[in-house]
Structures are given as C-alpha cells and as structure tokens.
XYZ file of C-alpha atoms in Angstrom:
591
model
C 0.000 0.000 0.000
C 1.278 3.656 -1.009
C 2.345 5.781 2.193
C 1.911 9.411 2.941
C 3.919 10.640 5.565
C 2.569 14.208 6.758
C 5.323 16.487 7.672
C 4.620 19.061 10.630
C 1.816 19.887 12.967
C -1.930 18.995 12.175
C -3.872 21.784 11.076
C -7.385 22.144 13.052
C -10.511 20.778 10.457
C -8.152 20.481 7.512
C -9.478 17.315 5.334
C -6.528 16.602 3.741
C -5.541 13.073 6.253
C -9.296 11.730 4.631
C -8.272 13.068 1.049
C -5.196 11.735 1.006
C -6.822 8.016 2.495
C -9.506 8.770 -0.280
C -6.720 8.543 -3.488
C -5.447 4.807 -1.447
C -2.461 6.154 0.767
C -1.669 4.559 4.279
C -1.048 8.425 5.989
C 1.852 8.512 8.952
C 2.557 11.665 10.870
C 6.172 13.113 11.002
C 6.701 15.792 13.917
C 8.998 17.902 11.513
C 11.701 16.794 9.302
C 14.216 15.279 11.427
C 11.548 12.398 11.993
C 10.745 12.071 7.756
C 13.677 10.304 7.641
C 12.639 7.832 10.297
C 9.510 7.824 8.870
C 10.574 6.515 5.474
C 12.792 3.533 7.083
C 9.497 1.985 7.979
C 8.116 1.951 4.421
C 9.170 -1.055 2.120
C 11.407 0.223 -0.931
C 9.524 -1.239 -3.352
C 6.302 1.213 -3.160
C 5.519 4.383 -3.394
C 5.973 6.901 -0.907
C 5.155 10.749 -0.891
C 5.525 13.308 1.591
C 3.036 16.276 2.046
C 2.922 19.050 4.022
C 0.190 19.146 7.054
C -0.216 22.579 5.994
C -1.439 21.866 2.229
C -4.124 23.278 1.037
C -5.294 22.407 -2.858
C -7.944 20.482 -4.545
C -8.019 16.584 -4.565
C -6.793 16.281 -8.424
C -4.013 18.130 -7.790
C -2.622 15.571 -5.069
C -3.602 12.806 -7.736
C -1.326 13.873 -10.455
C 1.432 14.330 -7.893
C 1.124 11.357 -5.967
C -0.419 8.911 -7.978
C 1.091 9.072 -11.732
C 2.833 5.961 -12.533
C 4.701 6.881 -15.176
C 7.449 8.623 -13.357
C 9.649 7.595 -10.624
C 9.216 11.154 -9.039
C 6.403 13.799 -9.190
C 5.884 16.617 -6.852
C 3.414 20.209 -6.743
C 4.304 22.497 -4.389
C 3.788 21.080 -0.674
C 3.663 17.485 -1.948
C 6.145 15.367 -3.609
C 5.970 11.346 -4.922
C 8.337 8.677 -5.458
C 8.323 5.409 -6.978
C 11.399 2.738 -6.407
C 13.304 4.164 -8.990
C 13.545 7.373 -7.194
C 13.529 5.915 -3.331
C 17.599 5.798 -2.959
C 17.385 9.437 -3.956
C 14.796 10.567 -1.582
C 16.401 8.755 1.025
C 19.377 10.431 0.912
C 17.959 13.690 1.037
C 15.616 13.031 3.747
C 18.682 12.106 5.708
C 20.733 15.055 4.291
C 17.689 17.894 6.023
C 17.853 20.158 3.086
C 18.339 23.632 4.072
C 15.978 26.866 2.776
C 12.928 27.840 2.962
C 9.573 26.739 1.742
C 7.790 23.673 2.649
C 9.997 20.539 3.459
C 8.377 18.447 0.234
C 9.598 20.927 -2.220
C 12.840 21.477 -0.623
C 12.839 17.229 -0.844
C 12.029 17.592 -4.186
C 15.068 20.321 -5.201
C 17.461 18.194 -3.490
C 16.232 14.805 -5.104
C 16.558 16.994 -8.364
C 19.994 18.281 -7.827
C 21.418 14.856 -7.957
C 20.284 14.094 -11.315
C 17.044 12.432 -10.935
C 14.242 13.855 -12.987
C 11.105 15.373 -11.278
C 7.826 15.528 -13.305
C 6.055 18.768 -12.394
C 2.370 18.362 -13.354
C 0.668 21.150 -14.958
C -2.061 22.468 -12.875
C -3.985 25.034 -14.581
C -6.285 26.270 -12.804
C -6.187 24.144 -9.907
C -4.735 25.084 -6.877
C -1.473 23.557 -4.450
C 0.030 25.777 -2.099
C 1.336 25.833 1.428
C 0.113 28.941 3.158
C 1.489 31.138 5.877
C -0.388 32.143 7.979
C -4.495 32.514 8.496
C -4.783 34.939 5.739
C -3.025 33.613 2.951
C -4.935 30.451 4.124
C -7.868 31.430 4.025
C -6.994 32.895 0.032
C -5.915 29.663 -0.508
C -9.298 28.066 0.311
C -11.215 30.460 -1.300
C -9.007 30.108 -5.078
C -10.054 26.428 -3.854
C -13.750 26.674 -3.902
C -13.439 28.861 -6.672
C -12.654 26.200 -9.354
C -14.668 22.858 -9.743
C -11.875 20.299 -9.449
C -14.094 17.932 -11.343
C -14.778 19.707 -14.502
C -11.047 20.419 -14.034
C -9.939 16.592 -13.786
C -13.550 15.865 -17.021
C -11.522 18.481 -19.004
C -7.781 16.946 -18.645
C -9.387 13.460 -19.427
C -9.578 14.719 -23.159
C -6.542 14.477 -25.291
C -5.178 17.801 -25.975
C -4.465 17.726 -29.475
C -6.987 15.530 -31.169
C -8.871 15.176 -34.701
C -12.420 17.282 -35.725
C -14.532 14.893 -35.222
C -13.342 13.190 -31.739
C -13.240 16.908 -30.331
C -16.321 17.709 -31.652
C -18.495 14.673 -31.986
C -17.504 12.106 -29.201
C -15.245 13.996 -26.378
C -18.345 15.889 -25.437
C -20.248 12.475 -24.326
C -17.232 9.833 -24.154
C -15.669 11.846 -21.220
C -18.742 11.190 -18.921
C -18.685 7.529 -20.146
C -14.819 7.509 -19.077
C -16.126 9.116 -15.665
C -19.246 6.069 -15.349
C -16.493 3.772 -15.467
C -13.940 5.078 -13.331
C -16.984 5.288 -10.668
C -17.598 1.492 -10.837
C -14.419 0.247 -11.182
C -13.327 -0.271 -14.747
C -10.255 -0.396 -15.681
C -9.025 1.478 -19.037
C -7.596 -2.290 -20.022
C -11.175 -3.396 -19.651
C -12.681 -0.837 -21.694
C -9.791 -1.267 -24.496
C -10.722 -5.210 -24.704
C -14.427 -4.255 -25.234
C -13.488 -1.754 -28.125
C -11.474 -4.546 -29.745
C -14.077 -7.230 -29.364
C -17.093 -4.673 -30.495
C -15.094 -3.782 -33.256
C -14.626 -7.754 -34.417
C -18.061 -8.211 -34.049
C -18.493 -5.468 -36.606
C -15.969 -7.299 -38.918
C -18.087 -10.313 -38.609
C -21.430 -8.158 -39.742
C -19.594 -6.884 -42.474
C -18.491 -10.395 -43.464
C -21.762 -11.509 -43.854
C -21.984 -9.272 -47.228
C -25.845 -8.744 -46.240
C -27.284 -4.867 -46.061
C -27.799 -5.449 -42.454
C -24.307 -6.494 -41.359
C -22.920 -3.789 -43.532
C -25.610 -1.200 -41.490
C -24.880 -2.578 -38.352
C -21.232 -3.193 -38.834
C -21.162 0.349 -39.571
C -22.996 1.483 -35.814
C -20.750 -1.516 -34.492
C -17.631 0.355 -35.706
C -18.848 3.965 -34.292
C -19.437 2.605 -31.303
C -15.888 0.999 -30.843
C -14.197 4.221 -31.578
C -16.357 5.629 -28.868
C -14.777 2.892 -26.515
C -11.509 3.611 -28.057
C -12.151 7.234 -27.015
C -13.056 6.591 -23.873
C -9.815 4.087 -22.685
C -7.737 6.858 -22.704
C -9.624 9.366 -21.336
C -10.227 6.619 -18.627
C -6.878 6.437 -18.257
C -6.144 10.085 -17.513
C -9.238 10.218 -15.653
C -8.387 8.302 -12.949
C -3.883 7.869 -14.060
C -4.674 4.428 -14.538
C -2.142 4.372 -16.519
C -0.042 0.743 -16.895
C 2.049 -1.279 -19.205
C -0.326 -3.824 -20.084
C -2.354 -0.623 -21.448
C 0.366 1.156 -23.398
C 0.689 -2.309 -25.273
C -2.922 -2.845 -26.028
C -3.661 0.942 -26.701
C -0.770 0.877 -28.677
C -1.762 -2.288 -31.241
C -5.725 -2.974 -30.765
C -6.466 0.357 -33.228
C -4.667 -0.900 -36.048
C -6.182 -4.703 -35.398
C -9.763 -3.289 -34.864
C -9.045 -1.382 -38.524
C -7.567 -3.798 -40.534
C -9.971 -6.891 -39.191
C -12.428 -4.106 -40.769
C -10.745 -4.090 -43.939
C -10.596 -8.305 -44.167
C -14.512 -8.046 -43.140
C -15.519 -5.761 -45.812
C -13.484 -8.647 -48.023
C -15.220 -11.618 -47.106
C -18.419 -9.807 -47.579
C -17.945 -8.452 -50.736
C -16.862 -12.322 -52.103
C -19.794 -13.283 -50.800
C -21.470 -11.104 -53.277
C -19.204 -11.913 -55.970
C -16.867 -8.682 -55.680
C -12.895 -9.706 -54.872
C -11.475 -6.519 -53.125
C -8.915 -8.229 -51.307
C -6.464 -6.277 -53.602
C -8.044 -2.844 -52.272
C -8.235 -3.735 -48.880
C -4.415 -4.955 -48.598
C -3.850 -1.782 -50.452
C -5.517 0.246 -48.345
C -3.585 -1.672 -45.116
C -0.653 -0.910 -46.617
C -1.023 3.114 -47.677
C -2.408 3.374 -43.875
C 0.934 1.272 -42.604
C 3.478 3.220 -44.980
C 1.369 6.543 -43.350
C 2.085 5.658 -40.212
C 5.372 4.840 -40.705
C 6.406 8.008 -42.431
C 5.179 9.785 -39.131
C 6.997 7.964 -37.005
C 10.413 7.948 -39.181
C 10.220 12.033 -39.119
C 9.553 12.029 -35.514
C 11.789 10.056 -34.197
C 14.648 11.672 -36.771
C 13.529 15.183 -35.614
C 12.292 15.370 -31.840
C 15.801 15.490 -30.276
C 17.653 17.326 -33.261
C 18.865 20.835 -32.860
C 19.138 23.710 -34.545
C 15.708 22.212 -35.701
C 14.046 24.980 -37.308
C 12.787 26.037 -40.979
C 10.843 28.385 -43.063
C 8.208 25.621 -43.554
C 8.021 25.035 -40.472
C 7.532 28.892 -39.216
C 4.790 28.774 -42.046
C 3.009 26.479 -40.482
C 3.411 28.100 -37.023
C 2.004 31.045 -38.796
C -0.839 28.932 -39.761
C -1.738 27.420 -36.477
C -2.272 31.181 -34.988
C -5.266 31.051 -37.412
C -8.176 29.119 -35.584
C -9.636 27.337 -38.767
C -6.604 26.322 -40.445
C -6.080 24.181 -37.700
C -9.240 22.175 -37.775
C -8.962 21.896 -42.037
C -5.554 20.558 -41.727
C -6.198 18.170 -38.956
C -9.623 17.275 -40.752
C -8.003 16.731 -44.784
C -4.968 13.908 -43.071
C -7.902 11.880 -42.440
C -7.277 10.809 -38.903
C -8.471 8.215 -36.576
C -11.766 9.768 -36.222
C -12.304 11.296 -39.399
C -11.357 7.547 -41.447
C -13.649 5.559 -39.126
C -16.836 7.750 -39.706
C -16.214 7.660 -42.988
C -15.969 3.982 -42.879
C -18.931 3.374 -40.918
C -20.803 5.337 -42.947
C -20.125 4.390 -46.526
C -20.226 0.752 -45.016
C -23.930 1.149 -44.044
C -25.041 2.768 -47.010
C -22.594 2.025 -50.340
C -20.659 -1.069 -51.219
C -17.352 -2.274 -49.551
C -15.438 -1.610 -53.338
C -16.826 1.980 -52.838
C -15.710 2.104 -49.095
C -12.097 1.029 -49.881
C -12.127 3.634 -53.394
C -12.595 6.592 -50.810
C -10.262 5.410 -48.469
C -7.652 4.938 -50.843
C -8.441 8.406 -52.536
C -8.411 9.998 -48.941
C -5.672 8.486 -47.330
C -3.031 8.905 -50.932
C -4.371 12.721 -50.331
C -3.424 12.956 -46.973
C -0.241 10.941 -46.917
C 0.878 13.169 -49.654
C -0.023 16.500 -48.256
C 2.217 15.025 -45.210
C 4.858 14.040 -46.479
C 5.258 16.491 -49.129
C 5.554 19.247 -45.982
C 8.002 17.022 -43.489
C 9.983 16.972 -46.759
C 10.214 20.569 -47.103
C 11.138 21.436 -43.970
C 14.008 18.217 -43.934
C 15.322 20.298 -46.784
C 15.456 23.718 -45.596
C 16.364 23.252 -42.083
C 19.845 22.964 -41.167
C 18.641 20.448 -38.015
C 21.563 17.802 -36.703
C 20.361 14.689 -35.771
C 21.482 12.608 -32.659
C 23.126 9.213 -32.746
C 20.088 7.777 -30.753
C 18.200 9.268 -33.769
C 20.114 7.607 -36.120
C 19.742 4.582 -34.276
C 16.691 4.675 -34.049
C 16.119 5.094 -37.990
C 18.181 2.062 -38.430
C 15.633 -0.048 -36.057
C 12.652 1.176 -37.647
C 14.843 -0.176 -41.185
C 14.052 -3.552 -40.124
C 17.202 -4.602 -42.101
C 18.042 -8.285 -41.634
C 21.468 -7.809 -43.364
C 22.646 -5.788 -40.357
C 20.885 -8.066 -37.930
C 23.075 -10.652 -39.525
C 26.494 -8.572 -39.943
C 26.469 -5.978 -37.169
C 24.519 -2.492 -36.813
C 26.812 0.687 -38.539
C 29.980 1.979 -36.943
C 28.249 5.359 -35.397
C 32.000 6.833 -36.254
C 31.557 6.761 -39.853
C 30.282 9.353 -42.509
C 26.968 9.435 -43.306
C 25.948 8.552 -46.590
C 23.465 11.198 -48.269
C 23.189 9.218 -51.094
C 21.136 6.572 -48.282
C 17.587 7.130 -49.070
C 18.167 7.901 -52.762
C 19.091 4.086 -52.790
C 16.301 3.432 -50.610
C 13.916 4.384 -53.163
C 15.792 3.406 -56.192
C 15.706 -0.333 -54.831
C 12.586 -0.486 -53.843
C 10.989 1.136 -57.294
C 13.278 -1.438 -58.483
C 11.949 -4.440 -56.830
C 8.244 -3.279 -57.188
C 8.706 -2.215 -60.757
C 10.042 -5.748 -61.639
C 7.291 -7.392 -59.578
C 4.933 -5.234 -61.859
C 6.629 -5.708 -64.989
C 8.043 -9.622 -65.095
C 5.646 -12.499 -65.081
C 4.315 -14.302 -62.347
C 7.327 -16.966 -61.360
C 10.399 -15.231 -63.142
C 13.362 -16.591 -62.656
C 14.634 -12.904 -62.810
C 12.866 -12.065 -59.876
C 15.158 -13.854 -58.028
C 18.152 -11.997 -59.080
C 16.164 -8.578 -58.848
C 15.193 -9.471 -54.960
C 19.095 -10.356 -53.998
C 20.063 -6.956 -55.704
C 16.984 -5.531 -53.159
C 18.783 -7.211 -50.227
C 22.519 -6.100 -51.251
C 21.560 -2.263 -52.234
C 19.020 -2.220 -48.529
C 22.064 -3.186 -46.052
C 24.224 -0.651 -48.161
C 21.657 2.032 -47.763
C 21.934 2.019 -43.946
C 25.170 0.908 -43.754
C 26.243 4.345 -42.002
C 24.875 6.205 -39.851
C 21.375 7.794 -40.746
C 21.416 11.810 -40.119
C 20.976 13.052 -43.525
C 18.255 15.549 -44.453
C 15.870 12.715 -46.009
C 17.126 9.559 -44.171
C 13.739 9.439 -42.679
C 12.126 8.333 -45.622
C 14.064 4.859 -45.654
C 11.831 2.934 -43.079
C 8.980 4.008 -45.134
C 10.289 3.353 -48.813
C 11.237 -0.320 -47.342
C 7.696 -0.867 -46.333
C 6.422 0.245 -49.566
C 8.794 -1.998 -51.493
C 8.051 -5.068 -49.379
C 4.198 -4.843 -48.847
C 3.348 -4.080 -52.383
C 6.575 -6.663 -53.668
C 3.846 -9.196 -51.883
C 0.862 -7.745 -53.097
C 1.710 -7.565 -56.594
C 3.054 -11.584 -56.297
C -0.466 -12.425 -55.019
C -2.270 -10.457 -57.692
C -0.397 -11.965 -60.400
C -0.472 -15.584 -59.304
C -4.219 -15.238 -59.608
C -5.278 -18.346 -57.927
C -7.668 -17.984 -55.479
C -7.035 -17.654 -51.663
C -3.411 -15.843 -52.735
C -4.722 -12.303 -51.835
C -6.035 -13.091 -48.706
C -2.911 -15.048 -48.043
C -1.046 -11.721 -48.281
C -3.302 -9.841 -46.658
C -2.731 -12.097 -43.605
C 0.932 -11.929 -44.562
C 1.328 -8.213 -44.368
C -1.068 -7.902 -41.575
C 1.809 -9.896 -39.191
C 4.539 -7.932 -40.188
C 2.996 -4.779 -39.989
C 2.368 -5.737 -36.731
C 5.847 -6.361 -35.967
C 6.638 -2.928 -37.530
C 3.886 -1.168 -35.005
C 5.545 -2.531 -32.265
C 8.976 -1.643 -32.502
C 7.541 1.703 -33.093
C 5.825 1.564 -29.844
C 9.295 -0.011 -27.803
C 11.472 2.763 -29.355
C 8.910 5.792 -28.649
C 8.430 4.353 -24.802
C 12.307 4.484 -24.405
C 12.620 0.587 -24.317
C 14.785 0.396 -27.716
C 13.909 -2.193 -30.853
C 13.336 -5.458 -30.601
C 16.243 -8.185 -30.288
C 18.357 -9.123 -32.997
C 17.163 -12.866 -32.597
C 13.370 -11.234 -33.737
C 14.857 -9.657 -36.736
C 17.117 -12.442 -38.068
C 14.323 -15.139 -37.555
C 12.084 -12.936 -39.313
C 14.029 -12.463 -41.816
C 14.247 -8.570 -41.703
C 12.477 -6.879 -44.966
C 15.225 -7.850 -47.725
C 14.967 -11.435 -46.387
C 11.180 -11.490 -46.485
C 11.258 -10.547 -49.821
C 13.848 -12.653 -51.102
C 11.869 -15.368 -49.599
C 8.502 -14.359 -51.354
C 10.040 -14.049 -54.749
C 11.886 -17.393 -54.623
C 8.780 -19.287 -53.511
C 6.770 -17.553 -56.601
C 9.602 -19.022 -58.598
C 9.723 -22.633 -57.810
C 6.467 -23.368 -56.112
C 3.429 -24.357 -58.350
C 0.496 -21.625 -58.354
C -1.671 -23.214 -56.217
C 0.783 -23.709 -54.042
C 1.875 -20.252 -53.438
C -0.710 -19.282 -51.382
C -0.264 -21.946 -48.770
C 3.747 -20.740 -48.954
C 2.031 -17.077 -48.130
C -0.213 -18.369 -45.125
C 2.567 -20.628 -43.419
C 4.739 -17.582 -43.907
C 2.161 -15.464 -42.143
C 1.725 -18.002 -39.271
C 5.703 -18.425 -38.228
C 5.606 -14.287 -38.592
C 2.781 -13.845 -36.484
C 3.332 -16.314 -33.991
C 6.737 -15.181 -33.572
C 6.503 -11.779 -33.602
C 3.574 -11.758 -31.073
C 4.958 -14.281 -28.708
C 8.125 -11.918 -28.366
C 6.427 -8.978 -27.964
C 3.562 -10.032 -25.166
C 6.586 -11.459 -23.503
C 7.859 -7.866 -23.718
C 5.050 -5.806 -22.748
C 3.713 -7.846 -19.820
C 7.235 -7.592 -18.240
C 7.829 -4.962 -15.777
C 10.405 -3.438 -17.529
C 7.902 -2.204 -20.260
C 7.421 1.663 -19.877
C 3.723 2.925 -18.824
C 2.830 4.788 -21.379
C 0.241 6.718 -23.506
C 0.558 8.054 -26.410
C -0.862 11.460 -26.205
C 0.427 13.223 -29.999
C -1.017 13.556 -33.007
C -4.408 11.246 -33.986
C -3.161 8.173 -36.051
C-alpha cells in the first residue's frame, strides 16, 4: 500500500488526512523533518511513498497527479512530492541530508532529489490550486481560489486528449468523457474498456463479413461505437492515471487490429457477393501502414535534433495562430476519427469496393499533403540529428542484413546518397514485380540486388536531411513486392494469403515503433534475423513464386504469415507484460 507521511503539525478541520486516504495512501505523521527520515525507514522500498505538508491546502486532483502518476519515478506540486522505487535511494538520501531553505519541506525534498540528477515531473495544474500557506490569511486565500474552481470539470476536461482530430473533439469527447467518468466510478479499468473496443469492433468485422445490407448497417454502428470505446480508454486512463504497461501495449496495437480486421470483413463480404477486393483492402492496409510509418520515421529523426528549425516550419506556425486552419488541416490527413466515420458510414449505405475507393483516394491525399511538408522542412532546415536518432532510424529499417552482420559503426560518414538508394531499390523491386511475369526466374536476381543495395543504404549512420524516408520506402517496397506476387499468381485464396501476410509484419513494424517511442529500444536481434528482416522477407517471397506451383503459393504465403505472427507476437507479449515495459500513452497527433 502507497504511504503518505505528513510532515509538521496537524492543522485544526483540515481534510486533507481523509483526502489523502480517499486517493489509497496509508497516511503517517512526522513531527517535523528530522523524523521524515525515520519515517521513510518503515516503508518497504519497493512502493511508493510521498511526503506532504500538514499545511497543504489544494484540490483533490491536484494531489492525484502528484502522488499517484505511474509513469514517473518522481512527481511533486508544491507542498507534496511522490516517489516510486526508482527514485527511493534518492529521496532517502535527502531526507537524511535535512535540506536547508525555505519553503515547505516536500519541495525542498524535491530540489534536493533533483539536484542529484534524478528527474522530477512537475504536473501542470492550470487552474487548480497547491500551495502551502502562511499564515491565516493567505490560508484562508488559498481556500477560497479552492472553492473557486470545480476540481471535477477540471480533472472531465484533462481526461480529453489535448491535441486531437475534428470529429473526436467535436463529436464524441463531449459524451465519451462522462462515459470515461461512469467507469472510473464502478471500477473499470481502461484495459477493460480497451478489450471491449477490440471485441465490439470484431463483431463489426463479422457483420460486415456476412456481405448482407444489415451487417454492412450494423457493422457500420458496431464500428462507431468501438471508436467511442476507443475514445473513452484513454480518457479513462487520464481520468483516474490508470495508466499501466499492459495498457500502453494494447492501446498501442488494438487500433490498427480493430481497422484492418475491418478491412478483411468488408473482403469476405464483398466475395460473398461476388466482388474480390482483397487487392483494395491490402492496399488500403498498406497506404495506412506506410502513413504511419512516415510519421513515425520524421519524428523520431527530428524530436531530439537541434538547430531544428525552418521556413516551412515557421509557415506552419504562422498557420496554427489562425483558428480554422487548424481544424482543415487536422480534418483533410484523415485521422483516426475522421477515417472511421467515414468507414462506418459508406459501409452502411454504399458497397465495400466503394468504401475502400474513398479510403484509398483519402488516405493517398493525406499521406501526400504530409509528407510532401516534413519533406520541405528536412530540406530547408539545417537540423543535426542525434546518434540515438540515427539509431533509431536504423531499427525502424528492419534490415536483416545488419541483424546478420552488425549495426553501422556510429563513427563513420553518413551517406546522403542513403535514401536515394532506398527508393531506387525499392521502385526497383516493385517495378520488376509489376513488370516480369508471375514466377520469373529474374525475380530472383532482382530481390538479392533488393537485399545487397538495402544493407548498403543504412550501412552508415542515418542523419541526412531525407534519411527518414528509408523505413517508409522499405515498407512500400516489401508490402506491395507481396501484393503484386499475389495479384499476379491469380489463384484464389493468394490475396487473402497476403493480406494475412502483411497484416503480421505490420504488426511487428507497429511494435517496434511503440518499444522505441516508450524508451525501451527495438526489438532483439534474434526477432529480426528469424524474421528475416524486410530484404529477407522478400527474397523469400520471390523465390517461392519461382519454384512453387500456383496453387501452391498461397499456402507458402499463409505458413509464412503463421511463423511471422506467432513469432513476432509471442516476443512482444513477452515484452510488454514484463515490468520493464514503460507505462505509457501516447498522447500526440491522432493516427
């Protein structure tokens, strides 16, 4: 059980002993702070421990995101300051040290634990209130700035994202924040209310399926309704900083499942009426995947870089100081909320063929208008990128030849020339995938030249201008390499194969995402050689077009997506169930 221990003399009537008891802390008086130190001896190092000032006067959500966040080992407002074991020596040894100074003991605590190098999250309050008055007067300010704000349309308010899409600010924040609030009140865990989205959203894959008006109608409410859920987790979350590990892994991977389970619905149902999309809905998996993936590549390349600044970029500074602009721009990317209305609605009323036709359309729009801009400003900023950047880059490559032979030297020049020979190999591969018939010997040749000219692009370090483009340009080469392979065998059950083919790997490709942007690095080596890294997966695909019968090719494809998927999944629930796993949300821009 957590542990307050309440530094200095009780203050007559004050409620904070029963608030602090109310958030799930064991509270232990401290005559002053020679006896904190005492104090703390008594409490196991392995939980949390916070010490508040008896003379504390704030609102209840305030205390919360001090003393209760668990994803940092220290957190403090003024007059009350958390640790978790990470931070415990630290606090220890300036308990025992007395600091000197003014001001109440828990932010003096708090100064000294910072001083020797541990970080100290300081919450942003807003309008709440934490202080530590002297005296009757300023307390009695103090309580009335307290009764003058309603701490829980404060804590309704925080539970929304802060930078979100149109339609989730607009059209389910309003209502999903008091369902987030229902289920705090009874119990529910954000975990729980994740699982349900998932499972509501299969359900609506399975009504789609059907290929019947009223599975596409309901599949569409089915799908709404899910997003509402999916709204609500994380507002749950921040609701009531249940935030855990176990979450940050299924928040993390259950959105893209929910989508592209859609996508294979809308399939089956439209074969059942005679219509093969499977070709538009791996497509469309695969735009979304390359998307995502060119986000992530120019974040991760750019967050930590300095001298980080461009005329595109002040443009669109410029642009974000006028109101509207910011909703159109949000609104024309076609993010999370925006793609799944659309969905759901063109599902109830039109065809899946038409459904996948608009989401292709949108989504080449959007990831165009994106990437068009984060090219721009690569090319007229003068920004210098980090090794862990670089690194970074290089993980997201998924590059089997350097899981094989050894990541880059970080000492050696890097190549400019990288992503041009990114995208010249994988236009190359693609382009010959198009071109040659189904089986070519040639393909064979044209996939080991793939493999060769990959490792060489990010075989140095990766801090040019445009290296962020690689991950991306070697998803596009090896998604549509197996798309275009399935398509051209044309036997049946070969699309679908890929589509379950793709659908593991991008997986993989989601989650090493995820580990590197929660601070826990890629995946092992092991993962990437077994898998076979990008080059290999293609080299593999190609050769089994070549000597494998047709019909045989897509049972090549499934067992291909099987050892992927179990793989891949096994390793990473292994990772994100084990307590090393950071607890995380992500709180940036809508996917």
């Amino acid at each position: 059980m957590p542990t307050v221990i309440l530094t200095g003399p009780p203050v007559p009537g004050s409620p904070l002993q029963d608030e602090l008891r109310s958030l799930g802390f064991d509270v232990r008086p401290a005559a002053g702070p020679e006896d904190t130190a005492t104090a703390l001896a008594g409490v196991p190092p392995q939980e949390r421990v916070a010490v508040v000032d008896s003379a504390f006067v704030g609102h209840p959500h305030a205390l919360r995101l001090a003393l209760t966040d668990p994803r940092f080992d220290a957190c403090a407002v003024t007059g009350a300051f958390a640790v978790q074991a990470g931070a415990r020596e630290a606090l220890d040894k300036a308990a025992a040290l007395v600091p000197a100074g003014g001001g109440p003991y828990a932010d003096r605590l708090a100064a000294a634990v910072e001083s020797a190098g541990t970080t100290v999250q300081r919450p942003e309050l807003g309008s709440l209130v934490a202080a530590v008055p002297e005296g009757e007067a300023e307390r009695s300010e103090a309580l009335a700035a307290v009764a003058a704000v309603d701490d829980e349309a404060v804590r309704l308010r925080s539970a929304v994202k802060s930078r979100d899409g149109f339609f989730t600010t607009f059209f389910i924040s309003p209502y999903s924040r008091y369902i987030a609030r229902w289920c705090a009140r009874r119990g529910l865990t954000p975990n729980q209310v994740t699982t349900a989205s998932l499972i509501t959203a299969l359900v609506a894959a399975g009504c789609a399926a059907t290929g019947e008006r009223w599975g596409y109608v309901t599949a569409g409410v089915l799908l709404l309704v899910s997003f509402v859920l999916d709204c609500t987790d994380g507002q749950l979350a921040r609701y009531s900083l249940q935030y855990s590990t176990m979450g940050a892994w299924l928040d993390a991977t259950f959105d893209r499942a929910k989508e592209y389970s859609f996508y294979a619905g809308l399939a089956l149902g439209a074969a059942r009426s005679g219509d093969d999309v499977w070709a538009l809905a791996l497509g469309s998996m695969i735009l979304m995947t390359c998307r995502h993936v060119v986000d992530f590549s120019f974040n991760e390349a750019n967050h930590d870089a300095t001298a980080n600044t461009s005329p595109t970029a002040a443009l669109s500074g410029r642009l974000d100081s006028v109101g509207w602009t910011v909703w159109v721009r949000r609104m024309i990317i076609l993010p999370i909320g925006e793609r799944w209305a659309m969905i759901a609605v063109l599902t109830a009323v039109t065809t899946p063929r038409t459904v996948f036709y608009a989401l292709l359309a949108g989504c080449a729009f959007g990831a165009l208008y994106t990437t068009a801009g984060r090219v721009l400003r690569s090319v007229t900023r003068k920004a210098k990128r980090t090794d862990r950047a670089a690194r970074a880059l290089v993980d997201l490559a998924d590059s089997g030849v350097l899981a094989w032979t050894g990541y880059p030297r970080p000492t050696k020049r890097p190549d400019r020339a990288a992503p041009w020979l990114a995208l010249g190999v994988s236009v190359l591969m693609t382009g010959a995938a198009l071109t040659r018939d189904f089986g070519d010997p040639w393909l064979i040749g044209t996939a080991a030249a793939y493999a060769l000219f990959a490792g060489a692009a990010v075989s140095a370090p990766l801090k040019g201008p445009l290296d962020w483009l690689i991950p991306p340009l070697f998803r596009f080469g090896e998604y549509v390499t197996v798309l275009v392979l399935a398509a051209k065998s044309d036997v049946p059950g070969a699309l679908p194969a890929a589509f379950g083919l793709v659908a593991a790997v991008a997986y993989h490709h989601y989650d090493t995402v995820y580990r590197i942007r929660g601070g826990s690095g890629a995946p092992p080596h092991w993962l990437v050689r077994t898998t076979g890294g990008h080059e290999g997966r293609v080299l593999l695909t190609v050769v089994l077009a070549a000597v494998l019968a047709r019909d045989a090719f897509p049972v090549a494809l499934t067992a291909m997506a099987v050892f992927v998927a179990l793989v891949v999944l096994v390793e990473s629930i292994r990772f994100w169930v084990s307590s090393g796993a950071p607890a995380v949300h992500d709180e940036g821009e809508p996917a």
